[in-house]
Amino acid sequence: MSVLVLVLAVSAACCLGFGFVLQQNAAQRAPLGDFLSLRLLLDLAKVPRWLGGTALMVAGMGLGAAALGQGELSLVEPLLATNLLFALALSRRQTRQPLGRQGWAGLALLAGGVTAFVVAGEPSGGHALTDPVRHWLIIGGMTGLALLLAGCARRTRLTRGPVLLALAAGLLYGVQDALTRVSGQRFAEGGFAELLTGWQPYGVLALGVTGLVLVQSAFETAPLRMSLPALTAAQPLAGIICGVGFLGDRLRTDAGALTWEAGGLAAIIAGIVLLGMHPAMPQGAVERARVPEVRVATG
């Protein structure tokens, strides 16, 4: 792993983590009537804090794209998952909560899991597969599952909805990262003419807007601790599947390496859950809004 890829990916994770917290601070005050609607983005665009968070998220995506241009998707995605560490750092500053055993355990699991996966798997580049059927099976499967989760979330938006929306957005962002890498390769080969004649950059844009609506709807209806862990866990898994599935990324496949890779991914997910559920993560407006409602009803 080159130092440049490490710096770019961790910088991207920093921007994403800070951006998610600022976005949720603003989205939790948005009208619930904007749920899963482009109108939600238009309303949030009037809020300076949300614009700042979105600017950070865009910067993080740009840095992530630069990292993908220098390294394999299967290497960059686990590093991007560390955005939760930066989100927790900013949330702790806002809530004044100590890290505690849960926080340290989550940090150790996430960092250790990323290290174990990268060291054991030794992600390396290869030749992208040209079979269009395989491409569309993987991309269509991920996108279809995301749409199914979003449809289920619409019916349970104040219970399981935020988690389902975050999972759906994570899947779309993982596919977006794969298409971003393909777009970068096309640009390197033929400049803007080659880039703009392919469908991939338009897919990146469509997935980005759709994912943004899903994420903001999740942030709008629940505390960050309910949505961010699912988002952070789903994105690297989807990205790794795309990388190995059709981009030609190679991982070691001997029994010992596969065991460590599986253990590393399990540790990453466990660390994400522990950090995402940490008390430092800010409460959502939905929970706070219930308090005055009870007082009015009992008064």
Short mmCIF file of C-alpha atoms in Angstrom, two decimals:
data_model
loop_
_atom_site.label_atom_id
_atom_site.label_comp_id
_atom_site.label_asym_id
_atom_site.label_seq_id
_atom_site.Cartn_x
_atom_site.Cartn_y
_atom_site.Cartn_z
CA MET A 1 0.00 0.00 0.00
CA SER A 2 1.47 3.34 -1.05
CA VAL A 3 1.62 6.27 1.34
CA LEU A 4 -0.26 8.39 -1.20
CA VAL A 5 -3.25 6.03 -1.27
CA LEU A 6 -3.28 5.90 2.53
CA VAL A 7 -3.20 9.69 2.87
CA LEU A 8 -5.87 10.24 0.21
CA ALA A 9 -8.21 7.58 1.60
CA VAL A 10 -7.89 8.66 5.24
CA SER A 11 -8.31 12.33 4.24
CA ALA A 12 -11.45 11.33 2.33
CA ALA A 13 -12.72 9.46 5.40
CA CYS A 14 -12.09 12.55 7.55
CA CYS A 15 -14.09 14.80 5.23
CA LEU A 16 -16.91 12.25 4.95
CA GLY A 17 -17.15 11.71 8.71
CA PHE A 18 -17.28 15.42 9.53
CA GLY A 19 -19.67 16.04 6.64
CA PHE A 20 -22.13 13.36 7.77
CA VAL A 21 -22.35 14.83 11.27
CA LEU A 22 -23.00 18.36 9.99
CA GLN A 23 -25.57 17.09 7.52
CA GLN A 24 -27.45 15.17 10.20
CA ASN A 25 -27.42 18.19 12.52
CA ALA A 26 -29.36 20.08 9.85
CA ALA A 27 -31.47 17.24 8.40
CA GLN A 28 -32.96 16.28 11.77
CA ARG A 29 -34.85 19.60 11.74
CA ALA A 30 -36.26 19.18 8.21
CA PRO A 31 -40.04 18.65 7.72
CA LEU A 32 -40.99 14.97 7.75
CA GLY A 33 -43.19 15.65 4.74
CA ASP A 34 -40.01 15.85 2.62
CA PHE A 35 -39.16 12.20 3.36
CA LEU A 36 -37.60 10.45 0.30
CA SER A 37 -38.22 13.50 -1.87
CA LEU A 38 -35.91 15.74 -3.87
CA ARG A 39 -37.71 18.59 -2.10
CA LEU A 40 -35.76 17.60 1.00
CA LEU A 41 -32.49 18.55 -0.71
CA LEU A 42 -33.97 21.87 -1.84
CA ASP A 43 -35.06 22.69 1.72
CA LEU A 44 -31.72 21.64 3.22
CA ALA A 45 -29.83 23.71 0.65
CA LYS A 46 -31.08 26.79 2.53
CA VAL A 47 -29.26 25.70 5.72
CA PRO A 48 -25.59 26.83 5.94
CA ARG A 49 -24.59 23.93 8.22
CA TRP A 50 -25.95 21.40 5.73
CA LEU A 51 -24.18 23.14 2.85
CA GLY A 52 -20.93 22.97 4.82
CA GLY A 53 -21.45 19.27 5.50
CA THR A 54 -22.25 18.62 1.86
CA ALA A 55 -19.14 20.53 0.75
CA LEU A 56 -17.08 18.29 3.03
CA MET A 57 -18.81 15.19 1.67
CA VAL A 58 -18.10 16.26 -1.92
CA ALA A 59 -14.46 16.92 -0.98
CA GLY A 60 -14.33 13.46 0.60
CA MET A 61 -15.72 11.90 -2.56
CA GLY A 62 -13.16 13.76 -4.63
CA LEU A 63 -10.32 12.57 -2.42
CA GLY A 64 -11.79 9.06 -2.50
CA ALA A 65 -11.85 9.19 -6.30
CA ALA A 66 -8.19 10.25 -6.28
CA ALA A 67 -7.38 7.32 -3.98
CA LEU A 68 -9.25 4.96 -6.30
CA GLY A 69 -7.18 6.26 -9.18
CA GLN A 70 -4.01 5.19 -7.35
CA GLY A 71 -5.14 2.01 -5.58
CA GLU A 72 -7.51 -0.91 -5.81
CA LEU A 73 -11.14 -0.62 -4.73
CA SER A 74 -10.68 -3.53 -2.31
CA LEU A 75 -7.91 -1.54 -0.60
CA VAL A 76 -9.52 1.90 -0.55
CA GLU A 77 -12.98 0.86 0.64
CA PRO A 78 -11.91 -0.48 4.08
CA LEU A 79 -9.91 2.71 4.63
CA LEU A 80 -12.96 4.85 3.80
CA ALA A 81 -14.88 2.98 6.51
CA THR A 82 -12.77 4.82 9.08
CA ASN A 83 -14.98 7.88 8.44
CA LEU A 84 -16.89 6.74 11.52
CA LEU A 85 -13.86 7.53 13.70
CA PHE A 86 -13.90 11.14 12.52
CA ALA A 87 -17.70 11.35 12.86
CA LEU A 88 -17.37 10.15 16.46
CA ALA A 89 -14.60 12.67 17.16
CA LEU A 90 -16.78 15.58 16.05
CA SER A 91 -19.83 14.18 17.84
CA ARG A 92 -17.84 13.83 21.07
CA ARG A 93 -16.87 17.49 20.79
CA GLN A 94 -20.55 18.41 20.43
CA THR A 95 -21.91 16.13 23.18
CA ARG A 96 -18.93 16.14 25.62
CA GLN A 97 -19.25 12.36 26.07
CA PRO A 98 -16.14 10.38 27.09
CA LEU A 99 -14.91 7.62 24.79
CA GLY A 100 -15.19 4.88 27.43
CA ARG A 101 -14.78 1.14 26.99
CA GLN A 102 -17.27 0.97 24.14
CA GLY A 103 -15.49 3.64 22.16
CA TRP A 104 -12.02 2.18 22.67
CA ALA A 105 -13.26 -1.32 21.83
CA GLY A 106 -14.93 -0.08 18.66
CA LEU A 107 -11.82 1.85 17.66
CA ALA A 108 -9.60 -1.20 18.21
CA LEU A 109 -11.93 -3.49 16.26
CA LEU A 110 -12.27 -1.10 13.33
CA ALA A 111 -8.56 -0.31 13.09
CA GLY A 112 -7.56 -3.93 13.68
CA GLY A 113 -10.10 -5.22 11.18
CA VAL A 114 -8.91 -2.87 8.44
CA THR A 115 -5.29 -3.84 9.14
CA ALA A 116 -6.07 -7.57 9.17
CA PHE A 117 -8.03 -7.42 5.90
CA VAL A 118 -5.41 -5.37 4.05
CA VAL A 119 -2.40 -7.34 5.34
CA ALA A 120 -3.98 -10.77 4.82
CA GLY A 121 -5.72 -10.02 1.54
CA GLU A 122 -2.87 -8.05 -0.07
CA PRO A 123 -5.26 -6.36 -2.54
CA SER A 124 -3.71 -5.98 -5.96
CA GLY A 125 -4.86 -4.86 -9.36
CA GLY A 126 -5.65 -7.04 -12.33
CA HIS A 127 -7.41 -6.87 -15.66
CA ALA A 128 -11.04 -5.76 -15.48
CA LEU A 129 -13.47 -8.34 -16.80
CA THR A 130 -15.09 -7.49 -20.10
CA ASP A 131 -18.12 -9.75 -19.69
CA PRO A 132 -21.08 -7.29 -19.70
CA VAL A 133 -23.42 -9.90 -18.23
CA ARG A 134 -21.30 -10.16 -15.10
CA HIS A 135 -21.09 -6.37 -14.85
CA TRP A 136 -24.83 -5.91 -15.01
CA LEU A 137 -25.62 -8.85 -12.74
CA ILE A 138 -23.52 -7.34 -9.95
CA ILE A 139 -24.51 -3.71 -10.54
CA GLY A 140 -28.17 -4.62 -11.11
CA GLY A 141 -28.22 -6.87 -8.05
CA MET A 142 -26.79 -4.15 -5.80
CA THR A 143 -29.05 -1.45 -7.21
CA GLY A 144 -32.14 -3.66 -7.09
CA LEU A 145 -31.48 -4.60 -3.47
CA ALA A 146 -31.02 -0.93 -2.59
CA LEU A 147 -34.34 -0.01 -4.20
CA LEU A 148 -36.06 -2.88 -2.38
CA LEU A 149 -34.66 -1.68 0.95
CA ALA A 150 -35.78 1.88 0.20
CA GLY A 151 -39.28 0.64 -0.62
CA CYS A 152 -39.47 -1.23 2.68
CA ALA A 153 -38.17 1.85 4.50
CA ARG A 154 -41.02 3.98 3.18
CA ARG A 155 -43.48 1.79 5.09
CA THR A 156 -41.48 1.80 8.35
CA ARG A 157 -39.82 5.21 8.24
CA LEU A 158 -39.85 5.91 11.99
CA THR A 159 -38.86 2.39 13.12
CA ARG A 160 -36.57 0.33 10.87
CA GLY A 161 -36.71 2.83 8.03
CA PRO A 162 -33.52 4.80 8.80
CA VAL A 163 -31.41 1.64 9.02
CA LEU A 164 -32.84 0.30 5.75
CA LEU A 165 -32.28 3.62 4.00
CA ALA A 166 -28.68 3.78 5.23
CA LEU A 167 -28.04 0.22 4.02
CA ALA A 168 -29.53 1.12 0.64
CA ALA A 169 -27.40 4.26 0.37
CA GLY A 170 -24.28 2.31 1.37
CA LEU A 171 -24.89 -0.21 -1.42
CA LEU A 172 -25.36 2.59 -3.96
CA TYR A 173 -22.23 4.40 -2.77
CA GLY A 174 -20.23 1.17 -3.10
CA VAL A 175 -21.38 0.80 -6.72
CA GLN A 176 -20.71 4.51 -7.25
CA ASP A 177 -17.12 4.02 -6.10
CA ALA A 178 -16.69 1.20 -8.61
CA LEU A 179 -18.06 3.33 -11.45
CA THR A 180 -15.87 6.23 -10.30
CA ARG A 181 -12.82 4.04 -10.72
CA VAL A 182 -13.95 2.97 -14.21
CA SER A 183 -14.59 6.62 -15.12
CA GLY A 184 -11.10 7.55 -13.95
CA GLN A 185 -9.60 4.81 -16.11
CA ARG A 186 -11.54 6.00 -19.16
CA PHE A 187 -10.35 9.57 -18.57
CA ALA A 188 -6.74 8.42 -18.23
CA GLU A 189 -7.00 6.51 -21.50
CA GLY A 190 -8.71 9.11 -23.69
CA GLY A 191 -9.42 12.33 -21.80
CA PHE A 192 -12.85 13.96 -21.63
CA ALA A 193 -13.88 12.61 -25.03
CA GLU A 194 -13.48 9.03 -23.83
CA LEU A 195 -15.01 9.81 -20.43
CA LEU A 196 -18.18 11.53 -21.65
CA THR A 197 -18.98 8.91 -24.29
CA GLY A 198 -19.37 6.22 -21.65
CA TRP A 199 -22.38 5.72 -19.39
CA GLN A 200 -20.34 5.37 -16.19
CA PRO A 201 -19.97 9.08 -15.25
CA TYR A 202 -23.71 9.58 -15.64
CA GLY A 203 -24.25 6.52 -13.46
CA VAL A 204 -21.96 8.07 -10.84
CA LEU A 205 -24.07 11.24 -10.86
CA ALA A 206 -27.41 9.38 -10.68
CA LEU A 207 -26.23 7.11 -7.86
CA GLY A 208 -24.79 10.10 -5.98
CA VAL A 209 -28.04 12.08 -6.05
CA THR A 210 -30.15 9.03 -5.18
CA GLY A 211 -27.82 8.07 -2.34
CA LEU A 212 -27.90 11.64 -1.03
CA VAL A 213 -31.71 11.64 -0.86
CA LEU A 214 -31.68 8.28 0.95
CA VAL A 215 -29.03 9.38 3.45
CA GLN A 216 -30.68 12.71 4.24
CA SER A 217 -34.06 11.00 4.71
CA ALA A 218 -32.41 8.61 7.16
CA PHE A 219 -30.73 11.51 8.98
CA GLU A 220 -34.05 13.36 9.05
CA THR A 221 -36.01 10.62 10.82
CA ALA A 222 -33.60 9.13 13.38
CA PRO A 223 -30.45 9.72 15.45
CA LEU A 224 -27.11 9.37 13.71
CA ARG A 225 -26.42 6.19 15.66
CA MET A 226 -29.24 4.41 13.82
CA SER A 227 -28.15 5.28 10.29
CA LEU A 228 -24.40 5.91 10.07
CA PRO A 229 -23.26 2.40 11.16
CA ALA A 230 -25.38 0.74 8.47
CA LEU A 231 -24.16 3.19 5.83
CA THR A 232 -20.53 2.77 6.81
CA ALA A 233 -20.76 -1.05 6.87
CA ALA A 234 -22.63 -1.50 3.59
CA GLN A 235 -20.43 0.73 1.41
CA PRO A 236 -17.11 -1.16 1.75
CA LEU A 237 -18.80 -4.55 1.38
CA ALA A 238 -20.52 -3.44 -1.83
CA GLY A 239 -17.31 -1.86 -3.11
CA ILE A 240 -15.23 -4.98 -2.44
CA ILE A 241 -17.81 -7.15 -4.21
CA CYS A 242 -17.66 -4.86 -7.25
CA GLY A 243 -13.87 -4.70 -7.15
CA VAL A 244 -13.41 -8.45 -7.05
CA GLY A 245 -16.50 -9.17 -9.13
CA PHE A 246 -15.75 -7.21 -12.29
CA LEU A 247 -12.91 -4.70 -11.82
CA GLY A 248 -10.19 -7.31 -11.59
CA ASP A 249 -9.11 -6.71 -7.98
CA ARG A 250 -7.32 -9.73 -6.57
CA LEU A 251 -7.16 -10.94 -2.98
CA ARG A 252 -5.21 -13.86 -1.58
CA THR A 253 -7.41 -16.95 -1.56
CA ASP A 254 -5.47 -19.53 0.46
CA ALA A 255 -7.25 -20.85 3.55
CA GLY A 256 -5.25 -18.82 6.05
CA ALA A 257 -5.68 -15.56 4.13
CA LEU A 258 -9.41 -16.09 3.64
CA THR A 259 -9.82 -16.72 7.37
CA TRP A 260 -8.03 -13.49 8.25
CA GLU A 261 -9.92 -11.56 5.56
CA ALA A 262 -13.29 -12.80 6.87
CA GLY A 263 -12.22 -12.07 10.43
CA GLY A 264 -11.06 -8.60 9.42
CA LEU A 265 -14.38 -7.78 7.75
CA ALA A 266 -16.28 -9.11 10.78
CA ALA A 267 -14.13 -6.93 13.08
CA ILE A 268 -14.72 -3.90 10.86
CA ILE A 269 -18.49 -4.37 11.05
CA ALA A 270 -18.40 -5.00 14.81
CA GLY A 271 -16.27 -1.88 15.34
CA ILE A 272 -18.61 0.17 13.17
CA VAL A 273 -21.62 -0.95 15.21
CA LEU A 274 -19.93 -0.20 18.55
CA LEU A 275 -18.76 3.24 17.44
CA GLY A 276 -22.04 4.06 15.72
CA MET A 277 -24.04 3.18 18.83
CA HIS A 278 -21.74 5.17 21.13
CA PRO A 279 -23.57 7.65 23.44
CA ALA A 280 -21.51 10.46 21.92
CA MET A 281 -23.44 10.17 18.69
CA PRO A 282 -26.06 12.96 18.76
CA GLN A 283 -29.71 12.22 19.43
CA GLY A 284 -32.15 12.94 16.64
CA ALA A 285 -34.87 15.55 16.66
CA VAL A 286 -37.51 12.84 16.46
CA GLU A 287 -36.63 11.56 19.93
CA ARG A 288 -36.52 15.05 21.41
CA ALA A 289 -39.78 16.02 19.75
CA ARG A 290 -41.64 13.29 21.59
CA VAL A 291 -41.02 14.86 24.99
CA PRO A 292 -43.18 17.99 24.57
CA GLU A 293 -45.87 15.90 22.88
CA VAL A 294 -46.18 13.71 26.00
CA ARG A 295 -46.32 16.76 28.24
CA VAL A 296 -49.14 18.31 26.24
CA ALA A 297 -51.08 15.07 26.27
CA THR A 298 -50.75 14.59 30.01
CA GLY A 299 -51.34 18.23 30.83
#
